[in-house]
Coordinates of C-alpha atoms in Angstrom, one line a residue:
M1 CA -24.1 16.5 3.1
T2 CA -27.6 15.8 1.4
A3 CA -29.5 12.6 1.6
E4 CA -32.0 11.7 -1.6
R5 CA -33.9 8.5 -1.8
N6 CA -33.9 7.1 -5.1
T7 CA -36.4 4.1 -6.4
E8 CA -35.0 3.9 -9.8
R9 CA -31.6 2.6 -10.7
N10 CA -29.4 5.1 -11.5
T11 CA -27.7 4.2 -14.8
E12 CA -25.5 7.6 -15.5
P13 CA -22.2 7.9 -14.2
F14 CA -21.9 10.2 -11.5
T15 CA -20.0 13.8 -12.8
E16 CA -19.2 16.8 -10.9
P17 CA -20.7 20.3 -12.2
N18 CA -18.4 21.0 -15.1
T19 CA -16.6 24.0 -15.1
E20 CA -14.3 26.1 -17.9
R21 CA -10.8 24.2 -18.3
N22 CA -8.1 26.4 -17.1
T23 CA -4.8 26.0 -18.9
E24 CA -2.7 27.8 -16.9
P25 CA -0.1 25.8 -14.7
F26 CA -1.1 25.4 -11.1
T27 CA 1.5 26.5 -8.6
E28 CA 0.9 26.3 -4.8
P29 CA 2.0 29.6 -3.1
N30 CA 5.5 29.6 -1.7
A31 CA 5.8 26.4 -3.3
E32 CA 9.4 25.1 -4.3
P33 CA 10.8 24.7 -7.4
F34 CA 10.1 21.3 -8.4
T35 CA 12.7 19.3 -10.0
E36 CA 12.6 16.2 -11.3
P37 CA 15.3 13.3 -10.6
N38 CA 17.8 12.6 -13.1
A39 CA 16.5 9.1 -14.1
D40 CA 19.3 8.6 -16.8
A41 CA 21.9 8.9 -13.6
Y42 CA 21.4 6.0 -11.5
L43 CA 18.4 3.7 -13.3
W44 CA 20.3 1.0 -14.6
A45 CA 23.6 0.2 -13.7
E46 CA 23.9 -1.9 -17.1
A47 CA 22.6 1.0 -19.7
S48 CA 24.9 -0.1 -22.1
D49 CA 23.4 -3.3 -22.6
A50 CA 19.8 -2.0 -23.4
T51 CA 20.3 0.0 -26.4
E52 CA 16.5 0.2 -27.4
P53 CA 15.0 4.0 -27.2
D54 CA 12.8 4.0 -24.1
A55 CA 9.1 4.7 -24.9
T56 CA 7.7 7.2 -22.4
V57 CA 4.2 7.6 -21.0
P58 CA 2.8 11.4 -19.7
L59 CA 2.4 12.0 -16.3
I60 CA -0.9 13.7 -15.2
D61 CA -1.2 16.0 -12.1
P62 CA -4.8 14.3 -10.9
R63 CA -5.4 18.0 -9.0
T64 CA -5.8 19.6 -12.2
G65 CA -6.1 17.0 -14.6
R66 CA -3.1 18.6 -16.9
I67 CA 0.1 16.9 -18.2
R68 CA 3.2 17.3 -15.8
G69 CA 5.8 15.8 -17.6
S70 CA 6.8 12.3 -18.5
S71 CA 8.6 8.9 -17.1
P72 CA 10.6 6.1 -19.4
V73 CA 9.0 3.0 -19.8
A74 CA 11.7 0.1 -19.2
R75 CA 11.5 -2.9 -21.7
G76 CA 13.0 -6.4 -22.0
P77 CA 16.5 -5.1 -22.3
R78 CA 16.4 -2.8 -19.4
V79 CA 14.5 -5.0 -17.4
A80 CA 17.2 -7.4 -17.4
A81 CA 20.3 -5.2 -17.7
A82 CA 18.6 -3.8 -13.7
V83 CA 18.1 -7.5 -12.8
R84 CA 22.1 -8.5 -13.7
A85 CA 23.1 -5.6 -11.9
A86 CA 21.1 -6.3 -8.8
R87 CA 22.2 -10.1 -9.1
R88 CA 26.3 -8.7 -9.1
A89 CA 25.2 -6.3 -6.0
F90 CA 23.7 -9.0 -4.3
D91 CA 26.6 -10.8 -3.4
G92 CA 28.8 -7.7 -1.8
W93 CA 25.5 -6.6 0.2
R94 CA 24.8 -10.3 1.5
A95 CA 28.6 -10.5 2.5
R96 CA 27.9 -7.3 5.0
T97 CA 27.9 -8.2 8.2
P98 CA 24.3 -7.3 9.8
R99 CA 25.6 -4.2 11.7
E100 CA 27.3 -3.0 8.4
R101 CA 23.9 -3.6 6.4
S102 CA 22.0 -1.6 9.8
R103 CA 24.2 1.0 9.3
A104 CA 23.7 2.0 5.7
L105 CA 19.6 1.0 6.2
D106 CA 20.2 4.2 8.8
R107 CA 22.0 6.6 6.6
L108 CA 19.2 5.8 4.2
A109 CA 16.7 6.6 6.9
G110 CA 18.9 9.7 7.6
L111 CA 18.6 10.7 3.9
I112 CA 15.2 10.7 3.4
E113 CA 14.7 12.5 6.5
E114 CA 17.6 15.4 5.4
H115 CA 15.6 15.6 2.0
A116 CA 12.0 15.3 3.5
D117 CA 10.7 18.4 1.6
A118 CA 12.0 16.8 -1.9
Y119 CA 10.3 13.7 -1.1
V120 CA 7.0 15.3 0.0
A121 CA 6.8 17.4 -3.4
L122 CA 7.4 14.1 -5.2
E123 CA 5.0 12.5 -3.6
R124 CA 2.5 15.2 -4.0
A125 CA 3.1 15.5 -7.6
G126 CA 2.1 12.2 -8.7
T127 CA -0.8 11.5 -6.0
G128 CA -2.3 15.2 -5.4
K129 CA -2.6 14.3 -1.8
P130 CA -2.7 17.3 0.8
A131 CA 0.9 18.2 1.7
H132 CA 0.0 16.8 5.9
E133 CA -0.3 13.6 4.3
A134 CA 2.3 13.5 2.5
A135 CA 4.6 14.5 5.1
G136 CA 3.6 12.2 7.5
E137 CA 4.2 9.2 5.2
V138 CA 7.5 10.3 4.4
A139 CA 8.5 10.1 8.1
N140 CA 6.7 6.9 8.3
A141 CA 8.8 5.7 5.1
A142 CA 12.0 6.6 7.4
D143 CA 11.2 5.6 10.4
L144 CA 10.7 1.9 8.5
F145 CA 14.0 2.1 7.3
R146 CA 15.0 2.6 10.7
F147 CA 13.0 -0.1 12.3
Y148 CA 14.5 -2.6 9.8
A149 CA 18.1 -1.6 10.2
W150 CA 17.5 -2.2 13.6
A151 CA 16.0 -5.3 13.0
A152 CA 18.6 -6.8 10.5
R153 CA 20.7 -7.3 13.6
T154 CA 18.1 -9.1 15.8
Q155 CA 17.1 -12.0 13.8
P156 CA 16.1 -15.0 15.8
A157 CA 16.7 -18.3 14.8
P158 CA 13.8 -21.2 15.5
A159 CA 16.1 -23.9 17.1
A160 CA 19.7 -24.3 18.0
G161 CA 21.3 -27.5 20.3
G162 CA 22.2 -30.7 20.6
F163 CA 19.1 -32.3 19.2
V164 CA 21.0 -35.4 18.3
A165 CA 23.5 -37.4 20.1
G166 CA 27.4 -36.2 19.5
H167 CA 26.1 -33.3 17.3
E168 CA 25.4 -29.6 17.4
S169 CA 22.7 -28.1 15.1
W170 CA 21.4 -24.5 14.0
V171 CA 19.5 -22.8 11.4
R172 CA 20.8 -19.8 9.2
W173 CA 18.6 -17.5 7.8
E174 CA 19.8 -16.7 4.4
P175 CA 18.5 -14.1 1.9
L176 CA 16.7 -15.4 -1.5
G177 CA 18.7 -13.0 -3.9
V178 CA 17.4 -10.6 -6.4
A179 CA 13.9 -9.6 -5.5
G180 CA 11.4 -8.0 -7.9
V181 CA 9.2 -5.4 -5.9
V182 CA 5.9 -3.9 -7.4
V183 CA 4.0 -1.4 -5.7
P184 CA 0.8 0.4 -6.5
W185 CA 0.1 4.4 -7.0
N186 CA -1.8 5.1 -3.4
Y187 CA 1.2 5.1 -1.4
P188 CA 4.4 5.8 -3.7
L189 CA 7.1 5.5 -1.2
M190 CA 5.6 4.0 1.9
M191 CA 4.5 0.6 -0.1
A192 CA 7.6 0.7 -1.5
T193 CA 9.3 0.8 2.1
W194 CA 7.0 -1.5 3.2
R195 CA 8.7 -4.3 0.9
C196 CA 12.0 -3.0 0.3
A197 CA 13.2 -2.5 3.8
P198 CA 12.7 -5.6 5.2
A199 CA 14.2 -7.4 2.2
L200 CA 17.2 -5.2 2.3
A201 CA 17.9 -6.0 5.8
A202 CA 17.6 -9.7 5.0
G203 CA 20.3 -9.1 2.7
N204 CA 18.5 -9.0 -0.9
S205 CA 19.1 -6.6 -3.4
V206 CA 15.8 -5.6 -5.1
V207 CA 14.3 -3.7 -8.0
V208 CA 11.1 -2.1 -7.3
K209 CA 8.8 -1.1 -10.0
P210 CA 6.4 1.7 -9.2
A211 CA 3.0 2.4 -10.5
E212 CA 3.2 4.2 -14.2
T213 CA 1.6 7.2 -12.4
T214 CA 3.8 7.6 -9.8
P215 CA 7.1 6.9 -10.6
D216 CA 8.5 10.3 -8.8
S217 CA 9.5 9.4 -5.5
L218 CA 11.2 6.3 -5.9
L219 CA 13.4 7.6 -8.4
L220 CA 15.0 9.8 -5.5
L221 CA 15.0 7.0 -3.3
A222 CA 17.2 4.9 -6.0
E223 CA 19.7 7.8 -6.0
H224 CA 19.7 7.6 -2.5
A225 CA 20.1 4.1 -1.5
G226 CA 22.6 4.2 -4.1
E227 CA 24.6 6.6 -1.8
A228 CA 24.0 4.8 1.4
L229 CA 23.5 1.2 0.4
G230 CA 26.2 0.9 -2.6
E231 CA 25.5 0.8 -6.6
A232 CA 22.4 -1.0 -7.8
V233 CA 21.3 -2.4 -4.5
L234 CA 18.3 -0.9 -4.9
Q235 CA 17.1 0.3 -8.0
T236 CA 14.0 1.9 -9.1
L237 CA 12.7 0.5 -13.1
P238 CA 9.6 2.7 -13.9
G239 CA 7.1 1.8 -16.6
D240 CA 3.7 0.5 -17.2
R241 CA 2.0 -2.8 -16.4
E242 CA 4.3 -4.7 -19.1
T243 CA 7.3 -3.8 -17.4
G244 CA 5.7 -5.3 -14.2
R245 CA 4.9 -8.6 -16.0
L246 CA 8.8 -8.3 -17.3
L247 CA 10.0 -7.6 -13.9
V248 CA 8.2 -10.6 -12.8
A249 CA 9.1 -13.0 -15.5
S250 CA 12.6 -11.8 -15.3
A251 CA 15.4 -13.8 -13.2
V252 CA 14.7 -12.2 -10.0
D253 CA 14.4 -15.0 -7.2
M254 CA 10.9 -13.8 -5.6
V255 CA 8.0 -11.4 -6.3
A256 CA 6.6 -8.9 -3.9
F257 CA 3.6 -7.4 -5.1
T258 CA 0.7 -5.2 -3.9
G259 CA -2.4 -4.4 -5.8
S260 CA -5.5 -5.9 -7.2
A261 CA -6.9 -9.5 -6.8
E262 CA -6.9 -10.1 -10.4
A263 CA -3.2 -8.7 -11.1
G264 CA -1.9 -10.6 -8.1
A265 CA -3.4 -13.9 -9.6
D266 CA -1.4 -13.4 -12.8
V267 CA 1.8 -12.5 -10.8
A268 CA 1.6 -15.8 -8.7
A269 CA 0.7 -17.5 -12.1
R270 CA 3.8 -16.2 -13.9
A271 CA 6.6 -16.4 -10.9
G272 CA 6.1 -20.4 -10.6
T273 CA 7.7 -22.3 -8.3
R274 CA 9.9 -19.0 -7.0
R275 CA 8.7 -16.9 -3.6
V276 CA 5.7 -14.7 -3.6
S277 CA 4.2 -12.1 -1.3
L278 CA 0.5 -10.8 -2.5
E279 CA -1.0 -7.9 -0.7
L280 CA -4.1 -8.2 -2.8
G281 CA -6.5 -5.5 -1.3
G282 CA -9.5 -5.6 0.8
N283 CA -13.1 -4.4 1.7
S284 CA -13.2 -3.4 5.3
P285 CA -15.7 -4.3 7.4
V286 CA -17.0 -1.9 10.1
V287 CA -19.2 -3.1 12.7
V288 CA -20.6 -0.7 14.9
L289 CA -22.9 -1.7 17.9
P290 CA -25.2 0.3 19.3
D291 CA -23.0 1.7 22.4
A292 CA -20.5 2.9 20.0
P293 CA -18.3 6.0 21.4
E294 CA -19.8 9.3 20.5
D295 CA -16.8 10.2 18.3
T296 CA -16.9 6.8 15.8
W297 CA -18.6 8.8 13.1
S298 CA -16.1 11.6 12.9
E299 CA -13.3 9.1 13.2
L300 CA -14.5 6.8 10.5
A301 CA -15.1 9.7 8.5
L302 CA -11.2 10.9 8.7
A303 CA -10.1 7.4 8.2
T304 CA -12.3 6.8 4.8
T305 CA -11.6 10.3 3.4
Y306 CA -7.6 9.8 4.4
N307 CA -6.0 9.7 0.9
A308 CA -9.5 9.5 -0.8
G309 CA -10.4 6.4 0.3
Q310 CA -7.5 4.5 -1.8
S311 CA -5.9 2.8 0.8
C312 CA -6.2 -1.4 1.1
A313 CA -7.5 -1.3 4.8
V314 CA -9.9 1.9 4.4
P315 CA -13.3 1.6 6.1
A316 CA -15.9 0.4 3.7
R317 CA -18.8 -1.5 5.1
V318 CA -20.4 -0.5 7.9
I319 CA -22.5 -2.7 9.7
T320 CA -24.9 -2.0 12.6
L321 CA -27.7 -3.7 13.9
R322 CA -31.5 -2.4 13.7
E323 CA -32.0 -0.8 16.2
N324 CA -29.1 1.6 15.4
Y325 CA -29.3 1.4 11.9
E326 CA -30.8 4.9 11.2
S327 CA -28.9 6.9 13.2
A328 CA -26.0 5.4 12.0
V329 CA -26.6 6.6 8.8
S330 CA -27.8 9.9 9.8
L331 CA -24.8 10.4 11.6
L332 CA -22.6 8.7 9.2
A333 CA -23.5 11.3 6.3
D334 CA -23.3 14.1 8.5
A335 CA -20.1 13.2 9.5
M336 CA -18.8 12.6 6.1
G337 CA -20.5 16.0 4.5
E338 CA -18.1 17.8 7.0
R339 CA -15.0 16.5 4.8
R340 CA -14.6 18.2 1.4
A341 CA -12.2 17.2 -1.2
G342 CA -10.1 19.8 -2.1
R343 CA -10.1 21.1 1.2
D344 CA -9.7 18.1 3.6
F345 CA -8.3 15.3 1.2
G346 CA -7.2 14.7 -2.2
P347 CA -8.3 13.5 -5.7
L348 CA -8.5 10.1 -7.4
N349 CA -5.3 9.2 -8.9
N350 CA -6.1 8.6 -12.5
P351 CA -8.8 8.8 -14.8
D352 CA -9.0 4.6 -14.9
Q353 CA -9.5 4.6 -11.0
M354 CA -12.2 7.3 -11.6
G355 CA -14.0 5.5 -14.1
R356 CA -14.0 2.7 -12.3
Y357 CA -15.5 4.5 -9.1
D358 CA -18.1 6.4 -11.4
L359 CA -19.2 2.9 -12.4
L360 CA -19.7 1.3 -9.2
M361 CA -21.7 4.5 -8.3
A362 CA -23.8 3.9 -11.2
S363 CA -24.3 0.4 -10.6
S364 CA -25.4 0.6 -7.3
T365 CA -29.0 -0.1 -6.4
A366 CA -29.1 2.0 -3.0
V367 CA -32.2 3.8 -2.2
V368 CA -30.2 6.5 0.0
M369 CA -27.2 7.8 -1.6
A370 CA -25.7 11.2 1.0
T371 CA -22.9 12.9 -1.3
G372 CA -20.9 15.5 0.0
E373 CA -19.2 18.6 -1.8
S374 CA -16.0 19.2 -3.2
A375 CA -13.7 22.4 -3.1
P376 CA -11.1 22.3 -6.1
G377 CA -8.4 25.1 -5.6
T378 CA -8.1 27.7 -8.4
G379 CA -6.9 25.5 -11.4
E380 CA -7.9 22.9 -10.0
E381 CA -11.8 21.9 -11.3
D382 CA -10.7 19.7 -13.9
G383 CA -8.9 17.5 -11.1
F384 CA -9.8 13.9 -10.3
W385 CA -11.8 15.2 -7.4
R386 CA -14.7 13.0 -5.9
P387 CA -17.0 14.0 -3.2
T388 CA -17.6 12.1 0.2
C389 CA -20.5 9.5 -0.2
V390 CA -22.5 7.0 2.1
L391 CA -24.9 4.5 0.8
A392 CA -27.5 2.8 2.5
D393 CA -30.6 0.8 2.0
L394 CA -29.0 -1.8 -0.6
P395 CA -28.9 -5.3 -1.1
D396 CA -25.8 -7.2 0.5
D397 CA -25.1 -8.2 -2.9
D398 CA -24.6 -4.5 -4.4
P399 CA -21.5 -3.8 -6.2
A400 CA -20.7 -1.4 -3.9
V401 CA -20.7 -3.7 -1.3
L402 CA -18.8 -7.1 -2.8
D403 CA -16.2 -4.9 -4.9
E404 CA -13.3 -3.0 -3.3
V405 CA -14.4 0.5 -4.0
F406 CA -11.0 2.6 -3.5
G407 CA -12.7 6.1 -3.0
P408 CA -14.4 8.1 -0.4
L409 CA -17.4 6.3 0.0
L410 CA -19.1 4.0 2.8
T411 CA -21.9 1.4 2.5
V412 CA -24.4 1.0 5.6
Q413 CA -26.1 -2.2 5.8
A414 CA -28.3 -3.6 8.9
A415 CA -28.0 -6.6 10.7
D416 CA -30.9 -8.8 13.1
S417 CA -28.3 -9.7 15.7
V418 CA -24.5 -9.4 16.6
E419 CA -24.1 -12.9 15.0
E420 CA -25.4 -11.8 11.6
A421 CA -23.2 -8.7 11.7
V422 CA -20.4 -11.1 12.1
A423 CA -21.3 -13.3 9.2
L424 CA -22.1 -10.1 6.9
A425 CA -18.5 -8.9 7.6
N426 CA -17.2 -12.1 6.9
E427 CA -19.1 -13.2 3.9
V428 CA -17.1 -11.7 1.2
P429 CA -13.7 -12.6 -0.3
Q430 CA -11.6 -9.8 0.7
A431 CA -10.1 -10.4 4.6
L432 CA -7.7 -7.6 4.8
A433 CA -8.6 -5.4 8.2
A434 CA -11.7 -5.0 10.0
S435 CA -12.9 -2.9 13.0
V436 CA -15.4 -3.0 15.8
W437 CA -16.8 0.4 17.7
T438 CA -18.4 -0.2 21.2
R439 CA -17.9 1.0 24.7
D440 CA -17.9 -2.5 26.1
V441 CA -14.4 -3.5 25.5
A442 CA -14.6 -6.9 26.0
A443 CA -17.6 -8.2 23.9
G444 CA -15.3 -5.5 21.2
L445 CA -12.3 -7.6 21.7
D446 CA -14.6 -10.7 21.5
L447 CA -15.9 -9.7 18.2
A448 CA -12.8 -8.4 16.7
A449 CA -11.5 -12.0 16.8
R450 CA -14.3 -13.4 15.1
L451 CA -13.9 -11.2 12.1
N452 CA -11.7 -12.7 9.2
A453 CA -9.3 -10.5 8.7
G454 CA -5.4 -10.0 9.0
E455 CA -5.3 -6.9 11.0
A456 CA -8.6 -5.8 13.6
W457 CA -9.4 -2.6 15.6
L458 CA -11.4 -1.7 18.5
N459 CA -12.8 1.9 18.5
C460 CA -10.1 2.8 15.9
H461 CA -8.8 2.4 12.2
L462 CA -5.7 2.7 10.2
V463 CA -4.0 2.9 13.1
Q464 CA -0.6 0.7 12.4
T465 CA 3.2 1.2 13.6
A466 CA 6.8 -0.7 11.9
E467 CA 6.5 -3.2 15.2
L468 CA 3.0 -4.8 14.2
P469 CA 2.6 -7.0 11.3
H470 CA -0.1 -6.5 8.4
G471 CA -1.4 -9.1 5.7
G472 CA -4.0 -10.3 4.3
R473 CA -6.2 -13.7 4.0
G474 CA -8.3 -15.2 1.3
S475 CA -8.3 -13.1 -1.8
S476 CA -6.7 -9.9 0.2
G477 CA -3.2 -12.4 -0.4
H478 CA -0.9 -13.9 2.0
G479 CA 2.4 -12.9 3.4
T480 CA 3.5 -10.3 6.3
D481 CA 4.3 -6.6 5.9
L482 CA 5.6 -4.8 8.9
S483 CA 7.4 -6.3 12.0
T484 CA 10.4 -8.6 12.2
L485 CA 8.3 -11.3 11.0
A486 CA 8.2 -9.4 7.5
L487 CA 11.9 -10.5 7.4
H488 CA 10.9 -14.4 6.9
A489 CA 9.1 -13.2 3.6
Y490 CA 12.6 -12.3 2.0
Q491 CA 14.7 -15.2 3.7
R492 CA 14.7 -19.1 3.6
P493 CA 16.1 -21.4 6.5
K494 CA 19.1 -23.5 6.2
T495 CA 19.5 -26.1 9.0
I496 CA 23.3 -27.2 9.7
T497 CA 24.3 -29.8 11.7
A498 CA 27.7 -30.9 12.8
R499 CA 29.2 -34.0 13.9
L500 CA 31.0 -33.1 17.4
T501 CA 33.6 -36.0 17.5
L502 CA 35.6 -37.5 14.4
T503 CA 36.6 -40.8 16.0
P504 CA 35.2 -43.4 13.7
R505 CA 32.0 -45.1 14.7
F506 CA 33.2 -48.4 13.3
R507 CA 36.1 -50.1 13.3

């Protein structure tokens, strides 16, 4: 990785060297033939009620920049038909016992595992991520459905017993009805599973709207859900942003949305008084103390480049003390420079995201800009590749510090004390995730507790499991994903109190 110090503001967007466009379709060696799921066969249970012709949007392979197909765009009648079908399916799904729902969800997990290669191919088609990343996420999705299959049978009640003399009381957790789920393009299957699995375990039916660029794996999920859960219990509704707005405004009973803060505010306004769960992105601080473990830099580089940095909880803002600032910049630059786009991690997802990333890079006033290299494969020269980048010697109000970058980039800031490091970490509006790096476990745990984040790590980052909750604060949204706590986002309590004797109290 090369580092240069700039004294003038860079106003030109970052671009990689341009190469001659390759118009031949890209194929991997020994790749299985790709077959898109048949959306028309199972997408809308009431297709006869939605007679308007479907518009389509082109789908682009982010590794090559070339069109790879098209996807239908649902509009009002299609959205309404899907929600009506989900409403009918809800009555039968909620009536099943927890044991029956558990077995159905376990069967869906098994279908995902049985067809894992197909899911991996579909995930890669829309995201361009490396095969090992996609395979891990497909395995996580299956594991999460299996976790909530178990959780469906183990729901705790907050109170039960004789709280009033002569009466017995208990609390029932009831499903909300039809859940409208809108998910982003960075983890198409996994983000949908984070939302759909607890919603289904709680007894709701679901209509899920994938991102415009990545409908592929969720179409297959809907097909397998029809087989495992029943018709229209889980439906996929592909489309664009307007499709998402129509779903939010439809007759769904709650909305679970994962995306930007701006879009989340719009979702909340459209949802009105209905239940809303929002996961709206992050800008994770990473507090690195002088006694950080030796592998801190390589671990941060791995976490930052996973999914090309397109993760809400990815490391973003490295904050050091002044005494270890220069060494931190150098060691981070070296570690990030070892990671190459195309060889070690995938591309950005779409032209809009690439343009946004380039604009943030161009608007940064960082004096130090250390950039890595890209190594796209044959036929991938026009893909949405961006190399790693470390920005340092920049003001605390730099756009790359304040905004969620969503790319393979780290900023580095210096603090005069641990107290100032905590203040820098907590001064942005996003509060989703954070990490602390130090050999002093006690001090690290104390710092982790002081960081304003829904999830904090010590000497690691992006370590998550189905058993532990994940959720944001501030402009990162509200609500809970993962763990049994997520069930309550899709349920409402009902208190029932019964008088134990029918003897009249007054004669």
